[in-house]
Amino acid sequence: MAIFFYQEPAQRNSYKKKTIYVQKDNAKPHFSDNDADIVALGSSDDWNIKFKAQLANSPDLNVLDLGFFNSIQSLQHEASPHTIDEFINCVPEDAFHQLEANTLDNVFTTFQACI
């Protein structure tokens, strides 16, 4: 028994063309945003694909580093564990559940002020 499939090309409406942005990380092995071959491929067949580099992972713009982990760490220091097992048990559950929602709201408000 033979099964045959017919592949039909995707239909695109020319009036709905929009620019598609592909975000890539800033790893060195990846291509540059201005690479002529990549730009040509992104604009072939009536496509408009642009590549944008991901923003740097700045501590000023990282919400988790800015306040969330610091808040959990300060709660962990208040518990003052004396062994590794106490430390492991203290951090993920106790500190996270003791953190108030108001603290997280303040972290995001501070983040918005940094931007």
Coordinates of N, CA and C in Angstrom, one line a residue:
M1 N 0.8 -1.2 0.0 CA 0.0 0.0 0.0 C 0.9 1.2 0.0
A2 N 0.7 2.1 -0.9 CA 1.5 3.3 -1.0 C 0.6 4.5 -0.7
I3 N 1.2 5.4 0.1 CA 0.5 6.6 0.5 C 1.3 7.8 -0.1
F4 N 0.6 8.6 -0.8 CA 1.2 9.8 -1.5 C 0.7 11.1 -0.8
F5 N 1.6 12.0 -0.6 CA 1.2 13.3 -0.1 C 1.6 14.4 -1.1
Y6 N 0.7 15.3 -1.2 CA 0.9 16.4 -2.0 C 1.2 17.6 -1.2
Q7 N 2.3 18.2 -1.3 CA 2.7 19.4 -0.6 C 2.3 20.6 -1.3
E8 N 1.5 21.5 -0.7 CA 1.1 22.7 -1.3 C 1.8 23.9 -0.6
P9 N 2.4 24.8 -1.4 CA 3.1 25.9 -0.7 C 2.1 26.7 0.1
A10 N 2.7 27.3 1.2 CA 1.9 28.1 2.0 C 1.5 29.4 1.3
Q11 N 0.2 29.8 1.5 CA -0.3 31.0 0.9 C -0.1 32.2 1.8
R12 N 0.4 33.2 1.2 CA 0.7 34.4 2.0 C -0.1 35.6 1.4
N13 N -0.7 36.4 2.2 CA -1.4 37.6 1.7 C -0.4 38.7 1.6
S14 N -0.2 39.3 0.5 CA 0.8 40.4 0.4 C 0.4 41.6 1.1
Y15 N -0.9 41.8 1.4 CA -1.3 43.1 2.0 C -1.2 43.0 3.6
K16 N -0.9 41.8 4.1 CA -0.7 41.6 5.5 C 0.8 41.5 5.9
K17 N 1.7 41.9 5.0 CA 3.1 41.8 5.3 C 3.5 42.6 6.5
K18 N 4.2 42.0 7.5 CA 4.7 42.7 8.6 C 6.1 42.3 8.8
T19 N 6.9 43.1 9.5 CA 8.2 42.8 9.8 C 8.2 41.8 10.9
I20 N 9.0 40.7 10.8 CA 9.1 39.7 11.8 C 10.5 39.9 12.4
Y21 N 10.5 40.0 13.7 CA 11.8 40.2 14.5 C 12.1 38.9 15.2
V22 N 13.3 38.4 14.9 CA 13.8 37.2 15.6 C 14.9 37.7 16.6
Q23 N 14.7 37.4 17.8 CA 15.6 37.8 18.9 C 16.6 36.7 19.1
K24 N 17.9 37.0 19.0 CA 19.0 36.0 19.3 C 19.8 36.5 20.4
D25 N 20.5 35.5 21.0 CA 21.4 36.0 22.1 C 22.7 36.5 21.5
N26 N 23.6 37.0 22.4 CA 24.8 37.7 21.9 C 26.0 36.8 21.9
A27 N 25.8 35.5 21.7 CA 26.9 34.5 21.7 C 27.8 34.8 20.5
K28 N 29.1 34.7 20.7 CA 30.1 35.0 19.7 C 29.9 34.1 18.4
P29 N 29.6 32.8 18.6 CA 29.5 32.0 17.3 C 28.4 32.3 16.4
H30 N 27.4 33.0 16.9 CA 26.2 33.4 16.1 C 26.6 34.5 15.1
F31 N 25.8 34.7 14.2 CA 26.0 35.7 13.1 C 25.8 37.1 13.6
S32 N 26.3 38.0 12.8 CA 26.1 39.4 13.1 C 24.7 39.9 12.5
D33 N 24.2 40.9 13.1 CA 22.9 41.5 12.6 C 23.0 42.0 11.1
N34 N 24.2 42.4 10.8 CA 24.5 43.0 9.5 C 25.1 42.1 8.4
D35 N 25.1 40.8 8.7 CA 25.7 39.8 7.8 C 24.9 39.8 6.5
A36 N 25.6 40.1 5.4 CA 24.9 40.2 4.1 C 24.1 39.0 3.7
D37 N 24.6 37.8 3.9 CA 23.9 36.6 3.5 C 22.7 36.4 4.3
I38 N 22.7 36.7 5.6 CA 21.5 36.6 6.5 C 20.5 37.6 6.1
V39 N 20.9 38.8 5.9 CA 19.9 39.9 5.5 C 19.3 39.5 4.2
A40 N 20.0 38.9 3.2 CA 19.4 38.5 1.9 C 18.4 37.4 2.1
L41 N 18.7 36.4 3.0 CA 17.8 35.3 3.3 C 16.5 35.8 4.0
G42 N 16.7 36.8 4.8 CA 15.5 37.3 5.6 C 14.6 38.2 4.7
S43 N 15.1 38.6 3.6 CA 14.3 39.5 2.7 C 13.9 38.7 1.4
S44 N 14.2 37.5 1.3 CA 13.9 36.7 0.1 C 12.4 36.3 0.1
D45 N 11.8 36.0 -1.1 CA 10.4 35.5 -1.2 C 9.4 36.4 -0.5
D46 N 9.6 37.7 -0.6 CA 8.7 38.7 0.0 C 8.6 38.7 1.5
W47 N 9.6 38.1 2.1 CA 9.6 38.1 3.6 C 10.3 39.3 4.1
N48 N 10.0 39.8 5.3 CA 10.7 40.9 5.9 C 11.1 40.5 7.3
I49 N 12.2 39.7 7.4 CA 12.7 39.1 8.7 C 13.9 39.9 9.1
K50 N 13.9 40.4 10.3 CA 15.0 41.2 10.9 C 15.5 40.5 12.1
F51 N 16.8 40.5 12.4 CA 17.3 39.9 13.6 C 17.8 41.0 14.5
K52 N 17.4 40.8 15.8 CA 17.8 41.7 16.8 C 18.6 41.0 17.9
A53 N 19.6 41.6 18.4 CA 20.4 41.0 19.5 C 19.6 41.2 20.8
Q54 N 19.7 40.2 21.7 CA 19.1 40.3 23.0 C 19.9 41.3 23.8
L55 N 19.1 42.0 24.7 CA 19.8 43.0 25.5 C 20.8 42.3 26.5
A56 N 21.8 43.1 26.8 CA 22.8 42.5 27.8 C 22.1 42.2 29.1
N57 N 22.6 41.2 29.8 CA 22.0 40.8 31.0 C 22.6 41.7 32.1
S58 N 22.2 42.9 32.2 CA 22.7 43.8 33.1 C 22.1 43.6 34.5
P59 N 22.9 43.6 35.6 CA 22.2 43.5 36.9 C 21.2 44.6 37.2
D60 N 21.4 45.8 36.5 CA 20.4 46.8 36.8 C 19.1 46.5 36.1
L61 N 19.1 45.6 35.1 CA 17.8 45.3 34.4 C 17.3 43.9 34.7
N62 N 17.9 43.2 35.6 CA 17.5 41.9 35.9 C 16.7 41.9 37.2
V63 N 15.4 41.7 37.1 CA 14.5 41.8 38.3 C 14.8 40.9 39.4
L64 N 15.2 39.6 39.0 CA 15.5 38.6 40.0 C 16.7 39.0 40.8
D65 N 17.8 39.5 40.1 CA 19.0 39.9 40.8 C 18.7 41.2 41.6
L66 N 17.9 42.1 41.1 CA 17.7 43.4 41.7 C 17.1 43.3 43.1
G67 N 16.1 42.4 43.3 CA 15.5 42.4 44.6 C 15.0 41.1 45.1
F68 N 14.5 40.3 44.2 CA 13.9 39.0 44.6 C 14.9 38.1 45.3
F69 N 16.0 37.8 44.7 CA 17.0 36.9 45.3 C 17.6 37.6 46.6
N70 N 17.8 38.9 46.5 CA 18.3 39.6 47.7 C 17.3 39.5 48.9
S71 N 16.0 39.6 48.6 CA 15.0 39.5 49.6 C 15.0 38.1 50.2
I72 N 15.1 37.1 49.4 CA 15.1 35.8 49.9 C 16.3 35.5 50.7
Q73 N 17.5 36.0 50.2 CA 18.7 35.8 50.9 C 18.7 36.5 52.3
S74 N 18.1 37.7 52.4 CA 18.1 38.3 53.7 C 17.2 37.5 54.7
L75 N 16.1 36.9 54.2 CA 15.3 36.1 55.0 C 16.1 34.8 55.4
Q76 N 16.9 34.3 54.5 CA 17.7 33.1 54.9 C 18.7 33.4 55.9
H77 N 19.3 34.7 55.9 CA 20.3 35.1 56.9 C 19.6 35.2 58.3
E78 N 18.4 35.6 58.3 CA 17.6 35.7 59.6 C 17.4 34.3 60.2
A79 N 17.3 33.3 59.4 CA 17.1 32.0 59.9 C 18.4 31.4 60.5
S80 N 19.5 31.8 60.0 CA 20.9 31.4 60.5 C 21.0 29.9 60.6
P81 N 21.0 29.2 59.5 CA 21.2 27.7 59.5 C 22.7 27.4 59.9
H82 N 22.9 26.3 60.6 CA 24.2 25.9 61.1 C 24.8 24.8 60.3
T83 N 24.0 24.0 59.6 CA 24.6 22.9 58.8 C 24.1 23.1 57.3
I84 N 24.7 22.3 56.4 CA 24.4 22.4 55.0 C 22.9 21.9 54.8
D85 N 22.5 20.9 55.6 CA 21.2 20.4 55.4 C 20.1 21.4 55.8
E86 N 20.4 22.1 56.9 CA 19.5 23.2 57.4 C 19.5 24.3 56.3
F87 N 20.6 24.6 55.7 CA 20.7 25.7 54.7 C 19.8 25.3 53.5
I88 N 20.0 24.1 53.0 CA 19.2 23.6 51.9 C 17.7 23.6 52.2
N89 N 17.4 23.2 53.3 CA 15.9 23.1 53.7 C 15.4 24.5 53.9
C90 N 16.2 25.5 54.3 CA 15.7 26.8 54.7 C 15.4 27.6 53.4
V91 N 16.3 27.6 52.4 CA 16.2 28.5 51.3 C 15.0 28.3 50.4
P92 N 14.8 27.1 49.8 CA 13.7 27.1 48.8 C 12.3 27.3 49.4
E93 N 12.0 26.7 50.5 CA 10.6 26.7 51.0 C 10.4 27.8 51.9
D94 N 11.1 27.8 53.1 CA 10.8 28.8 54.1 C 10.9 30.2 53.7
A95 N 12.1 30.6 53.1 CA 12.3 31.9 52.7 C 11.3 32.4 51.6
F96 N 11.1 31.5 50.6 CA 10.1 31.9 49.6 C 8.7 32.2 50.1
H97 N 8.3 31.3 51.0 CA 6.9 31.5 51.5 C 6.8 32.6 52.5
Q98 N 7.9 33.0 53.2 CA 7.9 34.1 54.1 C 7.9 35.4 53.4
L99 N 8.3 35.4 52.2 CA 8.5 36.7 51.4 C 7.1 37.3 51.1
E100 N 6.9 38.5 51.5 CA 5.5 39.1 51.3 C 5.4 39.6 49.9
A101 N 4.1 39.6 49.4 CA 3.8 40.1 48.1 C 4.2 41.6 47.9
N102 N 4.0 42.3 49.0 CA 4.4 43.8 49.0 C 5.9 44.0 48.6
T103 N 6.7 43.1 49.1 CA 8.2 43.1 48.8 C 8.4 43.0 47.3
L104 N 7.7 42.0 46.7 CA 7.8 41.8 45.3 C 7.3 43.0 44.5
D105 N 6.2 43.6 45.0 CA 5.7 44.8 44.3 C 6.7 45.9 44.3
N106 N 7.4 46.0 45.4 CA 8.4 47.1 45.5 C 9.6 46.8 44.6
V107 N 9.9 45.5 44.4 CA 11.0 45.1 43.5 C 10.7 45.5 42.1
F108 N 9.5 45.3 41.6 CA 9.1 45.6 40.3 C 8.9 47.1 40.1
T109 N 8.5 47.8 41.2 CA 8.5 49.3 41.1 C 9.9 49.9 40.9
T110 N 10.8 49.3 41.7 CA 12.2 49.7 41.6 C 12.8 49.4 40.2
F111 N 12.4 48.3 39.6 CA 12.8 47.9 38.3 C 12.3 48.9 37.3
Q112 N 11.1 49.3 37.4 CA 10.5 50.2 36.4 C 11.2 51.6 36.5
A113 N 11.6 51.9 37.7 CA 12.3 53.2 37.9 C 13.7 53.2 37.3
C114 N 14.3 52.0 37.2 CA 15.6 51.8 36.6 C 15.6 51.9 35.1
I115 N 14.5 51.6 34.5 CA 14.4 51.6 33.1 C 14.1 53.1 32.7

